[in-house]
XYZ file of C-alpha atoms in Angstrom:
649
model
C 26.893 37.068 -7.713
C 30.092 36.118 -6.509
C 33.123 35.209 -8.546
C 32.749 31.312 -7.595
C 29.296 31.301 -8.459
C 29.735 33.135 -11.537
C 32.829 30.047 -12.385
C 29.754 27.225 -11.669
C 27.219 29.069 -13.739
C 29.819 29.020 -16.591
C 30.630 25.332 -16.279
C 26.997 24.243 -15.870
C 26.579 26.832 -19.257
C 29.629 25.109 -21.069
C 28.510 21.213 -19.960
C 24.390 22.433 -21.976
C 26.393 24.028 -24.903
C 28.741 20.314 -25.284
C 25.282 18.447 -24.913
C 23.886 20.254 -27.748
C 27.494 20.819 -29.627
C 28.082 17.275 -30.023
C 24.518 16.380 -30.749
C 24.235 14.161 -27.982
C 20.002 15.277 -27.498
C 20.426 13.417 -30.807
C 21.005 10.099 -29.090
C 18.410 9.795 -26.378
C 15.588 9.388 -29.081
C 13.064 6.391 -29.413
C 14.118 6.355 -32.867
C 17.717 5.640 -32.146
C 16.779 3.347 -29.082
C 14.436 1.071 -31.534
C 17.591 1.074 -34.196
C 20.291 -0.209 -31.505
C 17.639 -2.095 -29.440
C 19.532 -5.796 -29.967
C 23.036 -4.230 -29.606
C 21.902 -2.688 -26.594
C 20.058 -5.546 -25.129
C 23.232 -8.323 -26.073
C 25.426 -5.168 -24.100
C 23.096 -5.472 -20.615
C 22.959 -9.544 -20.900
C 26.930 -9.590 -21.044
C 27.482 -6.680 -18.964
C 24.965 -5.878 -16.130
C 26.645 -4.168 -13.713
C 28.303 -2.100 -16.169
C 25.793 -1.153 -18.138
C 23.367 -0.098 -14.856
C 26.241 2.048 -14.027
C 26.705 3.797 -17.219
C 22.929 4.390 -17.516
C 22.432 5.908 -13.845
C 25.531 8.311 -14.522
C 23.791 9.260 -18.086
C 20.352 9.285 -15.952
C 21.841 11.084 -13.474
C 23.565 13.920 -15.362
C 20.892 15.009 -17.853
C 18.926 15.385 -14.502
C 20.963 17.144 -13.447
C 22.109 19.718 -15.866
C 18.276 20.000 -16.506
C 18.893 18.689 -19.960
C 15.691 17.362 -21.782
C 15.792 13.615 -22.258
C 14.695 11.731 -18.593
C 11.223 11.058 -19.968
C 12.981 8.832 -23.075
C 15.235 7.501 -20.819
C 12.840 6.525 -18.330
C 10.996 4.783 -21.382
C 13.967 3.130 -22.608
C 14.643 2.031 -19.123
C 11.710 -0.231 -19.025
C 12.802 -1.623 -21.955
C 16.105 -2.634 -21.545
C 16.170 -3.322 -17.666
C 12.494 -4.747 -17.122
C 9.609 -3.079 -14.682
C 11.487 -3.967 -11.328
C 14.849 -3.025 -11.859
C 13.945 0.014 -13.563
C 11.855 1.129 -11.073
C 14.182 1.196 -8.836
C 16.862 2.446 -10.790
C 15.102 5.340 -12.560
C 13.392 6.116 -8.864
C 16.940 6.948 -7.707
C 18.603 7.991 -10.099
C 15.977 10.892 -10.708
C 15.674 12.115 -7.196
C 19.869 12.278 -6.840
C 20.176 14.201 -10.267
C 16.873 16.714 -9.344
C 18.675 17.009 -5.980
C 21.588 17.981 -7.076
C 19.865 20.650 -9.899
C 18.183 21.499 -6.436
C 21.560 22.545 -4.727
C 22.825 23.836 -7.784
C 19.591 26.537 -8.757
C 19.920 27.026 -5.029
C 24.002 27.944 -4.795
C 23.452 30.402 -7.532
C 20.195 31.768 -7.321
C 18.391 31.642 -3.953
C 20.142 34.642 -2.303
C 19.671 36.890 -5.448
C 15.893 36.078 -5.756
C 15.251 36.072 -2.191
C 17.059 40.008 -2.070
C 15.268 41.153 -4.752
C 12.064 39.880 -4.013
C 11.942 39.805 -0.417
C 8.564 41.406 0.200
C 6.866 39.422 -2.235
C 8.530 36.276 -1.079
C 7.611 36.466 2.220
C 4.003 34.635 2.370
C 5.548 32.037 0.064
C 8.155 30.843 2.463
C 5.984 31.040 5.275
C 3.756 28.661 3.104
C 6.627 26.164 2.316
C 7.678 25.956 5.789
C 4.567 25.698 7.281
C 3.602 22.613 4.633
C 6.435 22.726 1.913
C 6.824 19.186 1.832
C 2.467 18.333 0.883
C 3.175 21.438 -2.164
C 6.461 19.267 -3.256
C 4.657 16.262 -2.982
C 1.392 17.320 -4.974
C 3.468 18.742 -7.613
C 5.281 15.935 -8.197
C 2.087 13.641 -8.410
C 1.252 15.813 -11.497
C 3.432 14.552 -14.625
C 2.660 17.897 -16.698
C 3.922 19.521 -14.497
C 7.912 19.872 -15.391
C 10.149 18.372 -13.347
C 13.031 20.510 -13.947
C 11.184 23.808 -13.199
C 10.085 22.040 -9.489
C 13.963 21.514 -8.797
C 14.659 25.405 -9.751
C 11.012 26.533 -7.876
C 11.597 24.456 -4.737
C 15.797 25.498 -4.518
C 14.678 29.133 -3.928
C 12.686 28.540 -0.850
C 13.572 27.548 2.403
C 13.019 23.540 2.161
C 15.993 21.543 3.482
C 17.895 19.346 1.100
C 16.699 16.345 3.014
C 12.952 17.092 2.491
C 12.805 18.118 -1.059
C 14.604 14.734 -1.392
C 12.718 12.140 0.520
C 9.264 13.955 -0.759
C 10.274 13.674 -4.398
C 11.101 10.119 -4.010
C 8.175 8.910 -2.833
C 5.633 11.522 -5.540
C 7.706 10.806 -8.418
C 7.234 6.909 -7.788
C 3.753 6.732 -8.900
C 4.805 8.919 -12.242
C 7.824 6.536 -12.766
C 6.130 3.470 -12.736
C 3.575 4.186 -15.386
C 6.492 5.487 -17.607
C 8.547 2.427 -17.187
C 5.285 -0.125 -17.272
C 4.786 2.459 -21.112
C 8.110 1.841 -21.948
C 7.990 -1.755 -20.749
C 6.019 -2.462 -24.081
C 8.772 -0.997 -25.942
C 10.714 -3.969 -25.578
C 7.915 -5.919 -26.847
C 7.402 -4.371 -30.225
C 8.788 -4.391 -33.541
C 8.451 -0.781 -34.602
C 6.786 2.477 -33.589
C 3.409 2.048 -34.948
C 3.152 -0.880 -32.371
C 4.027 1.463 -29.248
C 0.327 2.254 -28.894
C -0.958 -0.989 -27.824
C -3.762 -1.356 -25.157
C -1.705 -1.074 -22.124
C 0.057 1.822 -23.157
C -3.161 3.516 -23.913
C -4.314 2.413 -20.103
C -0.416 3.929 -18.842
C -1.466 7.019 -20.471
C -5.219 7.404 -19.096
C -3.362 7.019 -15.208
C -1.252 9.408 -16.060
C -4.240 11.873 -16.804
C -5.667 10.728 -13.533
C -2.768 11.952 -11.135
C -4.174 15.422 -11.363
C -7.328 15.013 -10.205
C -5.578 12.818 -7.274
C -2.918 15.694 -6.256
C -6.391 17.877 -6.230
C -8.453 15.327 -3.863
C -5.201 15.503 -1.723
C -4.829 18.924 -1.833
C -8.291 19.376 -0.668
C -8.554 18.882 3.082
C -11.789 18.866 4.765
C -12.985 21.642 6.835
C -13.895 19.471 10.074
C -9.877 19.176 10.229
C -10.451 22.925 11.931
C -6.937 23.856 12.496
C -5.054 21.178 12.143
C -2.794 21.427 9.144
C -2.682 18.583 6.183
C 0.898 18.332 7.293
C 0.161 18.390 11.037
C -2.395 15.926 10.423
C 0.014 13.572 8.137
C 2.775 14.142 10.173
C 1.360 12.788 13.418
C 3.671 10.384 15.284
C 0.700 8.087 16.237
C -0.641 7.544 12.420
C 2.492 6.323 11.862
C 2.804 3.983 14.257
C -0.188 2.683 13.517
C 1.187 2.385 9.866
C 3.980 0.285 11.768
C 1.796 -1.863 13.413
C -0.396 -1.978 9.942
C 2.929 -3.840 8.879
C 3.159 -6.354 11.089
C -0.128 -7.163 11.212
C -0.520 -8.120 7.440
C 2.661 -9.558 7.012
C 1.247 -13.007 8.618
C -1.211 -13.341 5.913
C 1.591 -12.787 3.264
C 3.554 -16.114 5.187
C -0.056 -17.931 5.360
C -1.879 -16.806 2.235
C -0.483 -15.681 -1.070
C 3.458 -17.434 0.140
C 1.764 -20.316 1.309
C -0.275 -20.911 -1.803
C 2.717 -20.713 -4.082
C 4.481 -22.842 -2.253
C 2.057 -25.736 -1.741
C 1.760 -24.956 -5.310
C 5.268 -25.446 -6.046
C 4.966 -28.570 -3.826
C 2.125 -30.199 -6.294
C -0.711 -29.755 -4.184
C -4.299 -29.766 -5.964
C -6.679 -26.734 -6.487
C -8.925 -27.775 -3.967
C -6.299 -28.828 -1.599
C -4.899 -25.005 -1.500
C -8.723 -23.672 -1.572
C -9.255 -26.223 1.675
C -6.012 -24.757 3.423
C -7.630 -21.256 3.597
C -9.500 -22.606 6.526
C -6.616 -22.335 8.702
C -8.121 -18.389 8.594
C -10.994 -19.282 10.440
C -8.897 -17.973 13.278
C -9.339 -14.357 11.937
C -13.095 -14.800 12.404
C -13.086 -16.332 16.211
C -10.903 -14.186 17.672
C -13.710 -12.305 19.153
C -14.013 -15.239 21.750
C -10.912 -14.716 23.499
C -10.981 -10.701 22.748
C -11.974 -9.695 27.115
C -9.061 -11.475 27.750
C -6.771 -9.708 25.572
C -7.921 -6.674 26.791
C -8.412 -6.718 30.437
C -5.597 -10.243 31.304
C -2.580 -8.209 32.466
C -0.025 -10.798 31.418
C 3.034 -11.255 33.805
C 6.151 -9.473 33.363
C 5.274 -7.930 30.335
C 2.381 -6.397 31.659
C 4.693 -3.957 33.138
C 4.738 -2.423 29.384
C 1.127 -1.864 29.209
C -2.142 -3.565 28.521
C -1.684 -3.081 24.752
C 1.940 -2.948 24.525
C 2.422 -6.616 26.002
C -0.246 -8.403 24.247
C 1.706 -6.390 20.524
C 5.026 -8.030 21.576
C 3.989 -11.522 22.928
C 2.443 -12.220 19.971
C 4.781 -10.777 17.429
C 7.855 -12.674 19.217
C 5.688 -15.942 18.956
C 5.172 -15.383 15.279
C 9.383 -14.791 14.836
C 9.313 -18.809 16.410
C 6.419 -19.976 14.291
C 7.785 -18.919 10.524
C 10.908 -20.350 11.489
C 9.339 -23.560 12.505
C 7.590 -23.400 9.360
C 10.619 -23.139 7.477
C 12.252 -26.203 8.498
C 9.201 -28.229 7.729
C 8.728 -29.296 4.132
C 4.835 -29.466 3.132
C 5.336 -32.506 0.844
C 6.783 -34.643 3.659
C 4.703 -32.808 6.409
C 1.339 -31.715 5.313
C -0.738 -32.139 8.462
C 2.491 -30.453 10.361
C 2.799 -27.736 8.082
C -1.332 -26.972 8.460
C -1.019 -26.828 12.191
C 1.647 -24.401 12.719
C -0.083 -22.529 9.798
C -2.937 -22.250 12.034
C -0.926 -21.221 14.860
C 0.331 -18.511 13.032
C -2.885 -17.532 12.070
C -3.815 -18.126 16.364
C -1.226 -16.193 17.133
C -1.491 -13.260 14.301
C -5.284 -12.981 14.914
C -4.287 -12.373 18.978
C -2.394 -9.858 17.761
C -4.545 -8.159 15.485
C -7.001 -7.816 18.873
C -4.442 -5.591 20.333
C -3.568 -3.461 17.400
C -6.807 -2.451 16.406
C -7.697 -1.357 20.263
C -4.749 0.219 20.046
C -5.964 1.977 17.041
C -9.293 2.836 18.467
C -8.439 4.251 22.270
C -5.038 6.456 20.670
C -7.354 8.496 19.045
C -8.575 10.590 21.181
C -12.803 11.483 21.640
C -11.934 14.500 20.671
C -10.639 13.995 17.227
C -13.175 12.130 15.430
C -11.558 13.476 11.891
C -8.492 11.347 13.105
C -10.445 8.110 12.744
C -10.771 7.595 8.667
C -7.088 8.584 8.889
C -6.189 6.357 11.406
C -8.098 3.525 9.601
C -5.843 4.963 6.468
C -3.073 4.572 7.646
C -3.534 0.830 9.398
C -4.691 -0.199 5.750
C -1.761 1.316 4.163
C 0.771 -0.682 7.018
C -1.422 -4.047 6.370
C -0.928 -3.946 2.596
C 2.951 -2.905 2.876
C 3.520 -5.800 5.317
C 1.856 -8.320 2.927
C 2.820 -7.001 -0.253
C 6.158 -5.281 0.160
C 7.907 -8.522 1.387
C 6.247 -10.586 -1.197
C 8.184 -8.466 -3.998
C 11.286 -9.869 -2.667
C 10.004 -13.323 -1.485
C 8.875 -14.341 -4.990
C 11.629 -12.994 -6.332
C 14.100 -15.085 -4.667
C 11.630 -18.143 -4.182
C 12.940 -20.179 -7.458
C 16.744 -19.838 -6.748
C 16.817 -20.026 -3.049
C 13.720 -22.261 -2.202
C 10.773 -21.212 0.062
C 12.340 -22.412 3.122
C 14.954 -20.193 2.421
C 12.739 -16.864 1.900
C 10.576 -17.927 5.449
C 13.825 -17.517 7.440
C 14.267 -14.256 5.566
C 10.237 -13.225 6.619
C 11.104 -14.533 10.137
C 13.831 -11.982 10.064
C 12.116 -9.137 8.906
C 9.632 -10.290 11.510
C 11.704 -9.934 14.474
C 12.587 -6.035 13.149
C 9.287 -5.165 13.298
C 9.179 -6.281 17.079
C 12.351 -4.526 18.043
C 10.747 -1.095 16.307
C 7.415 -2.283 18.017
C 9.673 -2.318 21.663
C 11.271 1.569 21.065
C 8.745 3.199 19.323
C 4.978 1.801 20.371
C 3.671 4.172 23.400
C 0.805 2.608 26.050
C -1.888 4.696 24.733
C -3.952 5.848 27.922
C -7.037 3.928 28.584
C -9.767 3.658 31.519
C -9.034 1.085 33.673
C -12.015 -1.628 33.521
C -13.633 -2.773 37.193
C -12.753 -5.565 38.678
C -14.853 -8.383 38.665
C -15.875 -9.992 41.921
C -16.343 -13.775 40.104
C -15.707 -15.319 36.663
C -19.908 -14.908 35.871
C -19.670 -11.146 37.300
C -16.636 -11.020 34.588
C -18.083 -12.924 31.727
C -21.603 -10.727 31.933
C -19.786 -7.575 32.044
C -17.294 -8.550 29.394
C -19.459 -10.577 26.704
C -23.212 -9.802 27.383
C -23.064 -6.828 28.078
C -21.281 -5.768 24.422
C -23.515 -7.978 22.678
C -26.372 -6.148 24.196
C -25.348 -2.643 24.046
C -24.498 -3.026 20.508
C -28.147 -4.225 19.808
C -29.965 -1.770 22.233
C -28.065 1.347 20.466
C -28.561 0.920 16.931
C -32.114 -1.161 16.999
C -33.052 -4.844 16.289
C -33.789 -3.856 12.369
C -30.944 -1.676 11.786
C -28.365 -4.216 13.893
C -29.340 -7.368 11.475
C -29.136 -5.210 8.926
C -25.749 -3.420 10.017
C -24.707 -7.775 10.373
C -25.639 -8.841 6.996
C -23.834 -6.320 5.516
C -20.467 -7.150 7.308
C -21.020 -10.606 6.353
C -21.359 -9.931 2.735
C -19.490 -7.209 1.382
C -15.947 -8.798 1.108
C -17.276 -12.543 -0.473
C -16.203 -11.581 -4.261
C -13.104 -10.315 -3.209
C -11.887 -12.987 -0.876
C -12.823 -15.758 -3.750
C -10.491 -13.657 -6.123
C -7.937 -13.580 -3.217
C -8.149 -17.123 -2.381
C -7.134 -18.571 -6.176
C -5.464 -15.347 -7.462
C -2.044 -17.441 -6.968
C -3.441 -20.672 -8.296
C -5.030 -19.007 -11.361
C -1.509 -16.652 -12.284
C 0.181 -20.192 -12.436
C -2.146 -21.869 -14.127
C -2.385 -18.853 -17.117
C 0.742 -18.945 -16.845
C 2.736 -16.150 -15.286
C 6.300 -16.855 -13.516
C 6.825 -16.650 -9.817
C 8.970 -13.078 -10.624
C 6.145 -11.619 -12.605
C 3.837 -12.569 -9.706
C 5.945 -10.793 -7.800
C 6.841 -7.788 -9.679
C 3.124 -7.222 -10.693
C 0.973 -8.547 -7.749
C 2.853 -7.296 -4.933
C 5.396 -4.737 -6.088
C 2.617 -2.943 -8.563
C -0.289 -3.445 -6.652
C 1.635 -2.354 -3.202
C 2.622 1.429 -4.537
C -1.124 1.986 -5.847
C -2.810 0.444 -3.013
C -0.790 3.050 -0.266
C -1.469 5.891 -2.001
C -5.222 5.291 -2.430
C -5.176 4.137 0.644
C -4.295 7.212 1.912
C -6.239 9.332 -0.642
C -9.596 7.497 0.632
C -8.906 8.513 4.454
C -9.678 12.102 2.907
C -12.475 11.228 0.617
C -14.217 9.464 3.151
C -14.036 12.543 5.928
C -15.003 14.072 2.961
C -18.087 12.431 1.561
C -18.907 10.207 3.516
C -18.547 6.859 4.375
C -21.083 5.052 2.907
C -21.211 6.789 -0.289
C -17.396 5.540 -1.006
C -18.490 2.181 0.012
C -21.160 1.752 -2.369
C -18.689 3.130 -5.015
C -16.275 1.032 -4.092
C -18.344 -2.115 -3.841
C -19.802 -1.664 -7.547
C -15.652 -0.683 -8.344
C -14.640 -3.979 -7.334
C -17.299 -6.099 -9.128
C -15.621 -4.458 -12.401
C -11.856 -4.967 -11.319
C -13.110 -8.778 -11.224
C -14.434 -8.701 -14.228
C -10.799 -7.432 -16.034
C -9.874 -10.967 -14.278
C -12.128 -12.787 -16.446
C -10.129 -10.838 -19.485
C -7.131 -12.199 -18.596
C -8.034 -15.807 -18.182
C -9.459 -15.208 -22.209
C -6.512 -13.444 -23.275
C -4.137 -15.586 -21.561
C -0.861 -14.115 -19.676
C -0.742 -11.101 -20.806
C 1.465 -9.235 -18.659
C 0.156 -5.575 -20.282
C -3.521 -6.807 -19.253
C -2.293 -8.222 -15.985
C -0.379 -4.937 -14.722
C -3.790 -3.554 -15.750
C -5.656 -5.640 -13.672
C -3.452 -5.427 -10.727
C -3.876 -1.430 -10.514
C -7.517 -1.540 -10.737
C -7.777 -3.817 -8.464
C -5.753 -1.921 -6.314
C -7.448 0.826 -6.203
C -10.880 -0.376 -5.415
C -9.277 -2.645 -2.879
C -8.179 -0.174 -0.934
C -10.826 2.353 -0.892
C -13.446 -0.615 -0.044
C -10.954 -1.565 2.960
C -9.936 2.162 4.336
C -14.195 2.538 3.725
C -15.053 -0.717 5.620
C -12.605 -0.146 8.430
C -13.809 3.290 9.079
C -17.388 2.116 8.899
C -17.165 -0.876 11.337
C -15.134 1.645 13.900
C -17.758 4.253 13.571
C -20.343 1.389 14.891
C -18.145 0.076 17.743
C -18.840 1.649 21.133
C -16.057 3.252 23.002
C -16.875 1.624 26.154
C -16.210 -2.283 24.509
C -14.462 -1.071 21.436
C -11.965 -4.024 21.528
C -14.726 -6.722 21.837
C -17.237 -5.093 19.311
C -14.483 -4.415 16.913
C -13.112 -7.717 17.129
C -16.542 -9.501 17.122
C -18.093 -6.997 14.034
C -14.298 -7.714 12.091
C -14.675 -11.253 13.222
C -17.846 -11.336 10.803
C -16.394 -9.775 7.975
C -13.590 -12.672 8.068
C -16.184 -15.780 8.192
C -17.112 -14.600 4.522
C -13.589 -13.667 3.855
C -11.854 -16.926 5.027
C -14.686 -19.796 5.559
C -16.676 -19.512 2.690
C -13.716 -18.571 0.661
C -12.355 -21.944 1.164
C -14.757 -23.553 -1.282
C -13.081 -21.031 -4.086
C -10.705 -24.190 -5.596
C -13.898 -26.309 -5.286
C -15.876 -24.213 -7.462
C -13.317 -23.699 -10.216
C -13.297 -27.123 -10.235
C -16.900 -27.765 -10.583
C -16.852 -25.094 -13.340
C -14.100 -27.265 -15.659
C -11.404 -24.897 -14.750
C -13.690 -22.313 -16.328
C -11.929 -19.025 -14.858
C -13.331 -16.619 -16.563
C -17.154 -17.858 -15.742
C -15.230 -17.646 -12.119
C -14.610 -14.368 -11.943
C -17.687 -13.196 -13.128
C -19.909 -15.144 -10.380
C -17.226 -13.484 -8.140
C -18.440 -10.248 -9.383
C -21.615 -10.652 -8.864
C -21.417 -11.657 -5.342
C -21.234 -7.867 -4.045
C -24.845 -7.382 -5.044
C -26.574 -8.704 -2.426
C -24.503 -6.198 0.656
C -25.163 -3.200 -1.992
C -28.600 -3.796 -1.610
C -27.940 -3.691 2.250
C -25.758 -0.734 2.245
C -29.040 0.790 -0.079
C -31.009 0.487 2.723
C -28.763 1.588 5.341
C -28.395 4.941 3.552
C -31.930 5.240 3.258
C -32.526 4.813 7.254
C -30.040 7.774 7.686
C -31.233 9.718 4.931
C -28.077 9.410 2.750
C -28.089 8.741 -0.427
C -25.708 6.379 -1.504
């Protein structure tokens, strides 16, 4: 080694030997953090800023000298600083200090390692830079795996600084939360003996379960032929899909779970919020207008494309319509506030037309293993867009006002269209034939997809393949519908709604979002949506739990997961499976008209939710169990439609 590498290994050397010296492992203990827990607390409530600083330099240098003691402090975290801010925190502060053991192990070791070992080194870094990134990232999904050793490991290959960051951001997030969440409860409890509560027992079991998820990850289906995992992931058009994904379910955040709160806030009844889901009956007509979306070349902006147009008309009309909304108060406005709430919902389900065509004709004939993906990554955008914002919105909603926190969406709103403008590419597409008359049009457009859809799969099979549609999603969208109404009413603030129902449920609902793209290539699509239908009818059921046990925000995070993860395996599963029945020739109108009838269940009938809470006394938990039983019926459809193709489910 060289003589200035030889003076940093000495320092690093000296800085472990003070650690130790001064018995400073001593201090990062439970036991010591349960003996100071007051003093500590009384510290952070009189000095914030001060004390976050003090614990991301601590945070950061034991990280970074490798020293043992980020679990504790990641534990102690979420009890001093609360789930949110130590998420974000801890997330941070962990990737700088394992970035900068990274460089370190790298500056003094890389060259000597790769000298001597250069033959047998060879197929290794060929590996990492062919797909280093997917290795980082599935080792960091796998808590027993030691942190400190991936730093050293991944600093003697050739991975840039940049990836090895950015990768172990995003797989130690998962890992993070479920220690903070654990060491939430610490700040809960009187002594040690009361650290292993339920919850902490449930933290635990996930962490067991990250494993078996790195492995499902890890293992890529065969019909990807040679495409690489990270060729695959990596693909520009996924990801703009995932954009897209964004903006299309960020309208249902400033419609649904934002507008429920705040007519909430505003004093409106049960029922009355229940009734105001029908303003989602756009979601399930938008079929009828769905030839004109795709074959209307609108002026000016046609000049974009067919697809691109439509995207940006809509999503600058939505920018006007939140901030519309914003000025208008619901208590002094009801009937105004409904209507541009339904325009909104106009508008957003116009949009939705184009983005899912989109989806369907940039994936080429050719690549049929992209389609689970693509439907993957579109759920994964969806949920980010109405979850992601929703952290912050109910955050902010009691000291700014929702007004306030619409002109903030409406903002975030008008980014997405200005990434939509640079980055969105016209995907190529056969041009339709023109029409000699409006009936020459209207056959070609609207009978003619009705009629191909029956004469391809069968009278029997097509009801069938209907009723399904129709019924899968009813139990869910009930839960959906009151989920707001009923945290209130238990009892939960607007920031735990936020920090648990959004910011929780958004990290586990991306990353099974994107496991079930590959389970589904995988096993099948119908197998993982009869698993995930009989998934969900239990994550209701942990619903009914709460409302006995009251708001319990260990039972709630609980929930929230659960329900994460069968919500997004039943959506990537359901999207796939209504895309593998559209036909490519009227794929926009097919898709639109087969989504349109998973939304009547979703929004129409889902309307009557506050009515039957009321009819039940306010009995929630009796509620949620009807809710659960409501995906029977489509199981028994789905039974039979494995059956015809001789799969069993």
């Amino acid at each position: 080694m060289k003589k200035g590498q030889w003076i940093a290994l000495g320092v690093f050397l000296l800085l472990i030997a003070l650690f130790f010296v001064f018995d400073l492992h001593k201090i990062i203990t439970l036991e010591n953090f349960q003996a100071q827990r007051e003093v500590v607390l009384d510290f952070y409530a009189d000095n914030r800023l001060l004390t976050i600083c003090l614990f991301m330099l601590v945070y950061i240098s034991v990280t970074g000298l490798s020293l043992p003691g980020s679990s504790i402090m990641t534990l102690i975290a979420g009890a001093i600083f609360g789930f949110s801010v130590a998420l974000v925190l801890v997330s941070f502060a962990s990737t700088i200090g394992a970035s900068i053991a990274f460089v370190f192990a790298r500056y003094l070791f890389r060259d000597l390692v790769q000298r001597r070992f250069e033959s047998a080194l060879k197929p290794i870094n060929e590996g990492v830079e062919k797909e280093g990134a997917f290795y980082l990232f599935a080792l960091r999904l796998v808590p027993a795996v030691p942190f400190f050793a991936i730093n050293v490991g991944m600093a003697l290959t050739p991975i840039r600084l940049w990836t090895f960051y950015w990768v172990s951001q995003i797989g130690m997030l998962a890992g993070t939360a479920v220690y903070i969440n654990a060491g939430h409860q610490l700040g809960q409890i009187e002594s040690l003996g009361g650290i292993v509560s339920p919850m902490l027992i449930g933290s635990l079991v996930l962490l067991g379960l990250f494993p078996l998820i790195a492995k499902k990850v890890a293992e890529l289906d065969e019909r990807l032929e040679s495409s690489t995992a990270l060729s695959v992931i990596l693909d520009k058009r996924l990801w703009r899909i995932f954009l897209l994904g964004v903006s299309s379910g960020l309208p249902w955040l400033i419609i649904g779970s934002g507008m429920s709160a705040w007519l909430t806030d505003e004093g409106l009844s049960r029922s009355g919020v229940g009734l105001f889901g029908v303003i989602f009956v756009a979601y399930t007509v938008n079929f009828l207008w769905a030839p004109v979306v795709d074959h209307l070349r609108l002026p000016v902006l046609g000049a974009l494309g067919q697809r691109r147009s439509w995207i940006l008309l809509c999503q600058a009309l939505l920018v006007l319509l939140i901030l519309f909304l914003s000025l208008n108060e619901p208590s002094s406005g009801l009937w105004l506030t409904a209507a541009v709430a339904l325009a909104v919902a106009s508008v957003s389900a116009t949009q939705d037309l184009s983005i899912d065509a989109y989806r369907i004709t940039v994936i080429r004939r050719d690549e049929p293993h992209l389609v689970g993906l693509a439907a993957a990554f579109a759920t994964s955008g969806w949920w980010t867009g109405a979850s992601l914002p929703g952290v912050a919105a109910f955050w902010l909603a009691d000291d700014l006002g929702w007004p306030l926190v619409y002109q903030g969406l409406a903002v975030f709103m008008l980014a997405l269209t200005l990434l939509a403008l640079f980055l969105i590419r016209e995907p190529e597409r056969q041009a339709a034939p023109r029409a000699s008359n409006m009936a020459a049009w209207f056959d070609s457009s609207y009978i003619d997809a009705v009629g191909e859809f029956f004469r391809r799969n069968g009278m029997k099979m097509a009801f069938t393949l209907l009723g399904f549609i129709f019924l899968f999603k009813i139990g869910e969208a009930f839960l959906g519908r009151m989920a707001i109404v009923f945290y209130n009413e238990v009892g939960f603030t607007n920031e735990e709604i936020g920090t648990y129902s959004k910011l929780v449920g958004w990290w586990v609902t991306i990353i099974c979002s994107l496991l079930a793209g590959f389970i589904s290539l995988r096993y099948g699509v119908i197998r993982v949506l009869f698993a995930a239908g009989i998934a969900m009818a239990a994550a209701n059921l942990l619903f009914s739990w709460i409302a006995v046990a009251g708001a319990d925000t260990r039972l709630f995070a609980l929930a929230v997961v659960v329900d994460g993860v069968t919500g997004a395996f039943s959506t990537v599963a359901f999207v796939a499976f209504i895309s593998e029945y559209t036909s490519r020739l009227h794929s926009a109108t097919q898709y639109a008209a087969l989504a349109s009838l998973g939304n009547l269940s979703r929004t129409l009938l889902a309307a009557t939710s506050g009515i039957l809470v009321t009819q039940l006394g306010g009995n929630w938990a009796l509620f949620f169990i009807i809710t659960a039983l409501m995906v029977v019926p489509s199981l028994l459809l789905l039974a039979w439609i494995a059956r015809r193709f001789r799969m069993s489910p």
